[in-house]
Short mmCIF file of C-alpha atoms in Angstrom, two decimals:
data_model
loop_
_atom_site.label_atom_id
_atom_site.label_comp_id
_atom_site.label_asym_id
_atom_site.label_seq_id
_atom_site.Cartn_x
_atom_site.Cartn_y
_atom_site.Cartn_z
CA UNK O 1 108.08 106.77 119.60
CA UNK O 2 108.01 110.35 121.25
CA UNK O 3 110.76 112.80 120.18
CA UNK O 4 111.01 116.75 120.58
CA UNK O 5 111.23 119.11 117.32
CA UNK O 6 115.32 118.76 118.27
CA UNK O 7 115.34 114.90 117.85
CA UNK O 8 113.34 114.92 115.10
CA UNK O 9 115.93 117.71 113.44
CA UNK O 10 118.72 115.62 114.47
CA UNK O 11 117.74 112.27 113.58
CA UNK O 12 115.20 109.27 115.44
CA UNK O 13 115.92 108.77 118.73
CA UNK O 14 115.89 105.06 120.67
CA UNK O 15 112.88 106.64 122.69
CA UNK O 16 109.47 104.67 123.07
CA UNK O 17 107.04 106.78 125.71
CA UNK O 18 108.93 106.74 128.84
CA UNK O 19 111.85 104.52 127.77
CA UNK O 20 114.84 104.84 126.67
CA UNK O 21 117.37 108.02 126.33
CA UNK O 22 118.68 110.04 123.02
CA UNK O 23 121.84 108.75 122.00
CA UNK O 24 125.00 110.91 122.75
CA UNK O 25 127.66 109.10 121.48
CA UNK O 26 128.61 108.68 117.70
CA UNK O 27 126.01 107.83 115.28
CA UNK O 28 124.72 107.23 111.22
CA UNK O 29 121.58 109.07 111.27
CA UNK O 30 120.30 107.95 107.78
CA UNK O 31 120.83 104.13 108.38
CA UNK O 32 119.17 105.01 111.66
CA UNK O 33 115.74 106.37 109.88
CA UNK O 34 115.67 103.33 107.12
CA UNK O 35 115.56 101.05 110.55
CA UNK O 36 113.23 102.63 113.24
CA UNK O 37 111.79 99.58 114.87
CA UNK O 38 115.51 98.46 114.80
CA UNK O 39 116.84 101.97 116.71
CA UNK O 40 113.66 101.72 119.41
CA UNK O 41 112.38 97.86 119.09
CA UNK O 42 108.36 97.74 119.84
CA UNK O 43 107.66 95.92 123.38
CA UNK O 44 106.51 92.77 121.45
CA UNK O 45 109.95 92.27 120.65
CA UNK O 46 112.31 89.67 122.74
CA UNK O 47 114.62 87.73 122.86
CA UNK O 48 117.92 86.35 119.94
CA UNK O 49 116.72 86.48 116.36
CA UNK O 50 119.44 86.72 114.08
CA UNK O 51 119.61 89.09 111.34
CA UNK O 52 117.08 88.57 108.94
CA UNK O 53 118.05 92.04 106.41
CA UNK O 54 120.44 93.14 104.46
CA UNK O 55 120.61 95.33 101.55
CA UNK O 56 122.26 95.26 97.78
CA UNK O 57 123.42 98.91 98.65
CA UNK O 58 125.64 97.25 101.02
CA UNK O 59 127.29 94.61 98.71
CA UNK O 60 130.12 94.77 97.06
CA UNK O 61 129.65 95.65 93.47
CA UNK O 62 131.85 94.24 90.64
CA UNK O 63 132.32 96.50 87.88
CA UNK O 64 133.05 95.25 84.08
CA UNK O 65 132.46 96.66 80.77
CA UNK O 66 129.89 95.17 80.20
CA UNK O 67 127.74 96.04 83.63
CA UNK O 68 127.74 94.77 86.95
CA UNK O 69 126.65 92.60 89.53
CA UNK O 70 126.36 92.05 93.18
CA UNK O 71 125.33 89.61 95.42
CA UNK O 72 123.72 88.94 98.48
CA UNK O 73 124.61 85.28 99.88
CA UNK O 74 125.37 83.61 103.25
CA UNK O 75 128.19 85.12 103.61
CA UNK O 76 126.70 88.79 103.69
CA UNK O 77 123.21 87.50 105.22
CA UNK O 78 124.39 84.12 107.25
CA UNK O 79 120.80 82.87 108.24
CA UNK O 80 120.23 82.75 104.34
CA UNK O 81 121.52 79.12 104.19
CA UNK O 82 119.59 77.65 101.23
CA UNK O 83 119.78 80.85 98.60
CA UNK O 84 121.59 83.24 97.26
CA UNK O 85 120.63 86.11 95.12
CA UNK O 86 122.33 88.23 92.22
CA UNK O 87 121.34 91.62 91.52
CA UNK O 88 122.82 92.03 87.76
CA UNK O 89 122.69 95.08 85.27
CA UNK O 90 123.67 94.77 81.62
CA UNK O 91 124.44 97.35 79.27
CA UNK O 92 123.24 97.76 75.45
CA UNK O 93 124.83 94.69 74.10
CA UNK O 94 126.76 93.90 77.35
CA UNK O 95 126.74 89.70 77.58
CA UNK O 96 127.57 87.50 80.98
CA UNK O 97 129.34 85.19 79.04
CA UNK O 98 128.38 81.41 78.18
CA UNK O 99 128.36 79.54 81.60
CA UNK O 100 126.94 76.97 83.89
CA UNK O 101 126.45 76.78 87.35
CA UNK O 102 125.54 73.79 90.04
CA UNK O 103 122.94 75.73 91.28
CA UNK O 104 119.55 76.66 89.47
CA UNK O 105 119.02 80.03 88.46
CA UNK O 106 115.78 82.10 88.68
CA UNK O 107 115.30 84.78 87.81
CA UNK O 108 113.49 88.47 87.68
CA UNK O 109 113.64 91.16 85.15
CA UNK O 110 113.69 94.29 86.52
CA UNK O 111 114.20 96.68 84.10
CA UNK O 112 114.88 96.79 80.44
CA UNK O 113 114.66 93.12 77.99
CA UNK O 114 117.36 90.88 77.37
CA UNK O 115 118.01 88.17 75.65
CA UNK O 116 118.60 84.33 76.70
CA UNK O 117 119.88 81.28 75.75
CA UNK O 118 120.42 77.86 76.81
CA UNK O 119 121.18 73.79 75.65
CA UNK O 120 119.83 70.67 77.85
CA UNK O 121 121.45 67.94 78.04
CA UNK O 122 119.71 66.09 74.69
CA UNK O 123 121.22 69.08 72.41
CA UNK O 124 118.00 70.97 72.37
CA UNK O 125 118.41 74.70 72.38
CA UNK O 126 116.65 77.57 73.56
CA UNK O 127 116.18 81.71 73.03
CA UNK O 128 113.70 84.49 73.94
CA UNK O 129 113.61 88.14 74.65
CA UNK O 130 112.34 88.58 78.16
CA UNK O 131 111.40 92.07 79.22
CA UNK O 132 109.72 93.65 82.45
CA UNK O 133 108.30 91.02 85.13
CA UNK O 134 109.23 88.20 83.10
CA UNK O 135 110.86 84.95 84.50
CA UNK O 136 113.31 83.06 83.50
CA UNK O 137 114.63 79.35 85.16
CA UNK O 138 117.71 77.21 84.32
CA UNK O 139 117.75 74.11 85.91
CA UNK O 140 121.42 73.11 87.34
CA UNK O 141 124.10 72.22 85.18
CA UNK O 142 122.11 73.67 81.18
CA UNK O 143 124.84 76.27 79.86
CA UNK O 144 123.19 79.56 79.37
CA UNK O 145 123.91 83.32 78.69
CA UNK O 146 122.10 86.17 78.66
CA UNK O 147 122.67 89.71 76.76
CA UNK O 148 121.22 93.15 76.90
CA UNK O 149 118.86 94.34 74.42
CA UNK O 150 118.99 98.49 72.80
CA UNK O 151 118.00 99.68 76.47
CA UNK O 152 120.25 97.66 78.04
CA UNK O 153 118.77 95.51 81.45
CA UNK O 154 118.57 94.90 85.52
CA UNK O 155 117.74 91.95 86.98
CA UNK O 156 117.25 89.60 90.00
CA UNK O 157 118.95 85.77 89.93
CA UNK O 158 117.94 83.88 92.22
CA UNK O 159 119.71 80.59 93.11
CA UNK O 160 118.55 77.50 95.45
CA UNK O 161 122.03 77.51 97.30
CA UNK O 162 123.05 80.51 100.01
CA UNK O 163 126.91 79.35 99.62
CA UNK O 164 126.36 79.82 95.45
CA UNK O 165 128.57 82.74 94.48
CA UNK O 166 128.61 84.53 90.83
CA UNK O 167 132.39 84.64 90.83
CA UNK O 168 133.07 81.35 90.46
CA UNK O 169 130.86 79.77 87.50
CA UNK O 170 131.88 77.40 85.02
CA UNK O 171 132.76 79.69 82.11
CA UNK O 172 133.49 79.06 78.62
CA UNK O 173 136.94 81.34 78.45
CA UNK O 174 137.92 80.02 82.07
CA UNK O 175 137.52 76.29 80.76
CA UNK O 176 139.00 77.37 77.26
CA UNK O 177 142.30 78.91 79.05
CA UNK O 178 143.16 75.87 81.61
CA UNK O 179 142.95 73.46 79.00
CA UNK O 180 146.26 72.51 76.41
CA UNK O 181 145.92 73.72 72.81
CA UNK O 182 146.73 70.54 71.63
CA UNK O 183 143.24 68.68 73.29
CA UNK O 184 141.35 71.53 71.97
CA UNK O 185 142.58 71.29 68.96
CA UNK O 186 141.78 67.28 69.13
CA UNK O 187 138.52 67.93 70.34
CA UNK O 188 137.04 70.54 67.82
CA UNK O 189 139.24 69.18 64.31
CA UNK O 190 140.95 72.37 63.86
CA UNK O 191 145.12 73.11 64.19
CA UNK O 192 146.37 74.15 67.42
CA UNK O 193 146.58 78.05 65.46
CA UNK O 194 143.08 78.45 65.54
CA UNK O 195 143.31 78.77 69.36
CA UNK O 196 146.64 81.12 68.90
CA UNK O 197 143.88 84.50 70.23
CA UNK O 198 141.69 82.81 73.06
CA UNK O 199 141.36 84.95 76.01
CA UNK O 200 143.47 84.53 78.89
CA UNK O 201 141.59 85.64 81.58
CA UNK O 202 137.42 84.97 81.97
CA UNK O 203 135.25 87.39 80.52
CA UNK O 204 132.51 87.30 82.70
CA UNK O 205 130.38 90.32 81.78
CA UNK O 206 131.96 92.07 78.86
CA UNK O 207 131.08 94.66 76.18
CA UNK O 208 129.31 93.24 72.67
CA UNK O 209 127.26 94.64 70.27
CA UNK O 210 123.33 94.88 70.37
CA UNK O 211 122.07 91.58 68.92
CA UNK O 212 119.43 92.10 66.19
CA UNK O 213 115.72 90.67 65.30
CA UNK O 214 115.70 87.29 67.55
CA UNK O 215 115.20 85.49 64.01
CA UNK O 216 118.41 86.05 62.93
CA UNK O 217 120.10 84.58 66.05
CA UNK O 218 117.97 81.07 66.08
CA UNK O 219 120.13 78.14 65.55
CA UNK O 220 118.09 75.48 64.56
CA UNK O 221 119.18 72.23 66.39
CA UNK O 222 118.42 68.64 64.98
CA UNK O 223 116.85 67.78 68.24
CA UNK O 224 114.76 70.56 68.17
CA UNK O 225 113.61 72.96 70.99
CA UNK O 226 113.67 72.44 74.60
CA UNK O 227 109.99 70.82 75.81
CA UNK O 228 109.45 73.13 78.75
CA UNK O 229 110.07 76.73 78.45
CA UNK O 230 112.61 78.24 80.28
CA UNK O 231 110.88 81.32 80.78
CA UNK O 232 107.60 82.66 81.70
CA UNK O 233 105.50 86.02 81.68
CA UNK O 234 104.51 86.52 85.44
CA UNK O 235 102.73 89.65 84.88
CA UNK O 236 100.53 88.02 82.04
CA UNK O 237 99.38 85.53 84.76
CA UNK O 238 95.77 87.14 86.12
CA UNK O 239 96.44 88.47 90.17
CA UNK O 240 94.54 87.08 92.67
CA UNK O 241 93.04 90.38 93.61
CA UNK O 242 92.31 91.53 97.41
CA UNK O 243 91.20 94.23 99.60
CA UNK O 244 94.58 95.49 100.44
CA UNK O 245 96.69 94.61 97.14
CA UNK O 246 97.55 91.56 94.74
CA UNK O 247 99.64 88.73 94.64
CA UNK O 248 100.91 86.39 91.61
CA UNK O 249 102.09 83.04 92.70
CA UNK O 250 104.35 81.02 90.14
CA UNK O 251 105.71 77.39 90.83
CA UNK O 252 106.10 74.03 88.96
CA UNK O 253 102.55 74.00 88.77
CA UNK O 254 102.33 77.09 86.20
CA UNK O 255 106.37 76.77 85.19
CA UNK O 256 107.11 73.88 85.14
CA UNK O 257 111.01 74.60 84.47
CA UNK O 258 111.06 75.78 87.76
CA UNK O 259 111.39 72.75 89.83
CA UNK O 260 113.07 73.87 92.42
CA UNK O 261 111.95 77.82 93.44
CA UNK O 262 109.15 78.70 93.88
CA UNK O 263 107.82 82.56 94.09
CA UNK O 264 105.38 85.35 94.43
CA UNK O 265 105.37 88.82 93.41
CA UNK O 266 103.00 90.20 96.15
CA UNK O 267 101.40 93.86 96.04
CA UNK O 268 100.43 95.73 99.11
CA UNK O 269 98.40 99.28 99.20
CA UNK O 270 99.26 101.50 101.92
CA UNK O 271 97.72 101.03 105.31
CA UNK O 272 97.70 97.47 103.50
CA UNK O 273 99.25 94.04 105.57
CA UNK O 274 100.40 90.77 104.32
CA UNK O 275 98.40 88.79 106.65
CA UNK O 276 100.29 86.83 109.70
CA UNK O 277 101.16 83.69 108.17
CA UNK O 278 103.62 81.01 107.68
CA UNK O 279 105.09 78.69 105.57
CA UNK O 280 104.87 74.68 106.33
CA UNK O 281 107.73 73.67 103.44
CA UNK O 282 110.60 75.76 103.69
CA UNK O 283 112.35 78.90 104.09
CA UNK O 284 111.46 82.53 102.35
CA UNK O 285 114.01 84.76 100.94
CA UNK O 286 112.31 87.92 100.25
CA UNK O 287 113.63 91.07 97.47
CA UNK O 288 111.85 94.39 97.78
CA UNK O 289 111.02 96.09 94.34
CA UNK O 290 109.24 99.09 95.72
CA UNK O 291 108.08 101.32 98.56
CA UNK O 292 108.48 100.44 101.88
CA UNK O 293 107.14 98.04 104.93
CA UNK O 294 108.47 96.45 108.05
CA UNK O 295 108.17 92.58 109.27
CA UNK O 296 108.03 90.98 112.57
CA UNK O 297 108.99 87.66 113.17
CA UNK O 298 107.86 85.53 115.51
CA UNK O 299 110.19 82.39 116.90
CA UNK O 300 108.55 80.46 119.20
CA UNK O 301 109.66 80.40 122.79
CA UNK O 302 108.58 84.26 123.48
CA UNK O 303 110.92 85.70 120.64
CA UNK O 304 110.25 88.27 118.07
CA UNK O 305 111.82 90.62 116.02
CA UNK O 306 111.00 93.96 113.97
CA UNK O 307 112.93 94.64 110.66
CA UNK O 308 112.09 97.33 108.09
CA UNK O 309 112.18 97.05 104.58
CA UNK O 310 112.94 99.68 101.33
CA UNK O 311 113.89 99.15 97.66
CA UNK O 312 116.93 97.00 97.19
CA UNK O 313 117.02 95.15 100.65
CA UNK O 314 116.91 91.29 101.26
CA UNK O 315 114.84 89.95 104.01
CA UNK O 316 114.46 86.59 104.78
CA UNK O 317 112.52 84.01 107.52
CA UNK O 318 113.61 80.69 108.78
CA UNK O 319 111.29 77.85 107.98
CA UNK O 320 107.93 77.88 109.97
CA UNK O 321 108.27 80.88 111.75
CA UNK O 322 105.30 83.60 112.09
CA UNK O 323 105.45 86.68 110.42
CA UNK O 324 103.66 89.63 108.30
CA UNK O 325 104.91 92.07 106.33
CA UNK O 326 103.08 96.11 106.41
CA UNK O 327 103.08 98.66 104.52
CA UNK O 328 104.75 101.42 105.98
CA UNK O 329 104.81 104.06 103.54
CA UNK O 330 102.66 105.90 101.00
CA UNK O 331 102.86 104.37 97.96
CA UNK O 332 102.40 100.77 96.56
CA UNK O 333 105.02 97.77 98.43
CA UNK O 334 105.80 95.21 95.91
CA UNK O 335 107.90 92.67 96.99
CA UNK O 336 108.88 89.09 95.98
CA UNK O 337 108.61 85.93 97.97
CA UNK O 338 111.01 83.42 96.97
CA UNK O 339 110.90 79.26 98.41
CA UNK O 340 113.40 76.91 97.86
CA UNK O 341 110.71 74.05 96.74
CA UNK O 342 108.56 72.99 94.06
CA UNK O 343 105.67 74.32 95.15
CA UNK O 344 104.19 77.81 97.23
CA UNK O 345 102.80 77.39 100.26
CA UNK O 346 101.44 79.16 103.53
CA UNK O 347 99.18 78.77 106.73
CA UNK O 348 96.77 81.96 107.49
CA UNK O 349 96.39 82.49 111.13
CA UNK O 350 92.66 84.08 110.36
CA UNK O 351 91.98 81.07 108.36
CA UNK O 352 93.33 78.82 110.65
CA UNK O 353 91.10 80.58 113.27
CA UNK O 354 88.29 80.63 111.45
CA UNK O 355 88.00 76.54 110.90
CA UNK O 356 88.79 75.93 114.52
CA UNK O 357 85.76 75.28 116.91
CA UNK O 358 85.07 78.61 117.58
CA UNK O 359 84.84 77.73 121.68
CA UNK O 360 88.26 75.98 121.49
CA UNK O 361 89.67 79.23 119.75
CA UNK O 362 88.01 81.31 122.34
CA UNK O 363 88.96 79.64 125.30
CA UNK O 364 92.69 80.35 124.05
CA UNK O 365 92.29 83.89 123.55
CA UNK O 366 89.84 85.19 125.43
CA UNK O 367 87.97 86.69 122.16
CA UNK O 368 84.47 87.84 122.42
CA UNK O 369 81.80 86.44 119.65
CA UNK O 370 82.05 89.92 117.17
CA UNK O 371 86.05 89.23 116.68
CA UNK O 372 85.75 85.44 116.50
CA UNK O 373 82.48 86.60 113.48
CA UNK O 374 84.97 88.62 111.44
CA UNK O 375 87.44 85.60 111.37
CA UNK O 376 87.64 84.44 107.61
CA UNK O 377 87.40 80.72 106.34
CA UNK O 378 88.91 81.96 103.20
CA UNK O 379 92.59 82.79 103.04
CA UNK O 380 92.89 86.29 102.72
CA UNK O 381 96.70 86.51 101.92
CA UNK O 382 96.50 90.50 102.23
CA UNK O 383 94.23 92.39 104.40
CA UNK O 384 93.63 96.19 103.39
CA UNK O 385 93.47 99.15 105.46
CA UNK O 386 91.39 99.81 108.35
#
């Protein structure tokens, strides 16, 4: 992109070399500079792709008094058919109440430690602290809640549904209020009295008090613990390390409670590129954590599409299509890579490449011998700076 000392004063313009013109109509200069390759598209874009971004500062936030929460689902991001996502914060003490959803929940912590809970469907219970870059997975249906420690918490849910919605759970007040004081009353032993001061309205997120040593809370069950762990600590797991950055992959292979997402916290150093690649199982719903990159997807049928990416946005790419994600910026991208499957998986176009007959790949490309030597047979997932 070309611009004079007034464009650049006066925002990006939609001007690549000789094409083009500066806008003169109306215009929202800083949503234009988070989205360059959207204001002035690079030629190797073409054709319909539908919108593959959108970011948590654009959702509508619920405030309680007990935190908040926001999500991104297919309503805000309709492409995102098969998951949804929750960006939550909890205050000191703040609880989302005792619930259950159809959905599975996964989930990042981004900030602060929390604590969880949960019961399967044998009676065996569950609690941990989770803290910074920890995981945590509830399989559909297990009741669960989760509170914020003395710092209080953010996180990321993510759920294996794009029509899922945090405002309509199964919660324990909701189910409490629409049902007659004489069956609960039946049901739990007690008079009809002791129900006299249930809430009337859910709950939701709400204020509580900070929950001391984890030791007091346990609640021994006569079934004992849950066998598989509903949590995990992803930044314990050792990185596969790379020129360009890191990635951690977690699935049912490491956590096993996590039957149904799969993920991977991926790490790229400036100049740094998530190698073009794509995925043979399903579709990716990305979160950025930090720093910022842009993504080009490719469709098939001559179409592409540049997005770019900062803290707090959403991108996402339909099932088998092309793509790579590059860091744009000057300090570290971290982003996560989310699947709606048991397992990760991807196809590297080097790799690919690389254990092709090289005369078969060169008669498609027209690539001389010294490109088609540099090829790699192993995957390199993030190539670093040239």
């Amino acid at each position: 992109m070309i611009q004079t000392k007034q464009d650049v004063a006066n925002g990006p313009q939609p001007i690549r070399g000789d094409k083009g013109a500066p806008i003169m109509g109306p215009r929202n200069v800083p949503l234009e500079q988070e989205n360059p390759d959207m204001l002035a598209s690079p030629d190797t874009d073409a054709g319909t792709i539908p919108n593959l971004k959108f970011s948590y500062a654009m959702a509508r936030n619920r405030l309680t008094s007990g935190g908040w929460a926001r999500e991104v689902t297919v309503r805000e991001l309709p492409v995102s058919t098969n998951m949804a996502g929750v960006n939550m914060r909890l205050k000191p003490g703040g609880i989302r109440e005792l619930h259950w959803h159809k959905e599975a929940e996964w989930a990042y912590m981004l900030a602060g430690r929390a604590r969880i809970t949960a019961v399967d469907a044998q009676g065996r219970n569950f609690i941990d602290d989770v803290g910074v870059g920890d995981l945590w997975n509830f399989p559909a249906g297990i009741p669960h809640s989760i509170q914020g420690l003395e710092e209080g918490c953010e996180f990321l849910l993510v759920f294996d549904d794009g029509n899922f919605s945090e405002n309509e759970t199964f919660l324990i007040t909701d189910w409490f209020a629409h049902t007659p004081r004489e069956v609960l009353a039946k049901n739990f032993g007690v008079p009809e009295s002791a129900f006299a001061n249930i809430p009337t309205d859910t709950r939701w997120i709400f204020a509580g008090e900070v929950p001391g040593p984890i030791a007091a809370d346990t609640v021994k069950s006569p079934a004992g613990e849950v066998p598989v762990r509903y949590s995990y600590r992803m930044l314990a797991q050792e990185p596969i390390k790379v020129a360009g950055g890191q990635v951690r992959i977690v699935d049912s292979h490491n956590f096993p409670a996590a039957s149904t997402i799969a993920a991977a916290l991926v790490e790229v150093e400036p100049g740094g590129l998530r190698e073009l690649h794509w995925h043979p199982n399903t579709d990716e719903w990305q979160y950025y954590i930090n720093g910022s990159g842009r993504m080009t997807v490719f469709a098939s049928s001559g179409k592409a599409r540049t997005f770019d990416y900062q803290a707090g946005d959403v991108g996402y790419v339909p099932f088998a299509m092309g793509h790579y994600i590059e860091n744009t910026g000057s300090e570290t991208l971290r982003f996560l890579e989310m699947f709606r499957s048991s397992y990760f998986a991807d196809v590297s176009l080097n790799q690919w490449m690389a254990l092709t007959p090289p005369k078969l790949v060169e008669a498609h490309l027209n690539l001389d011998q010294k490109t088609m030597a540099v090829l790699s047979k192993n995957k390199p997932v993030i190539v670093g700076p040239l």
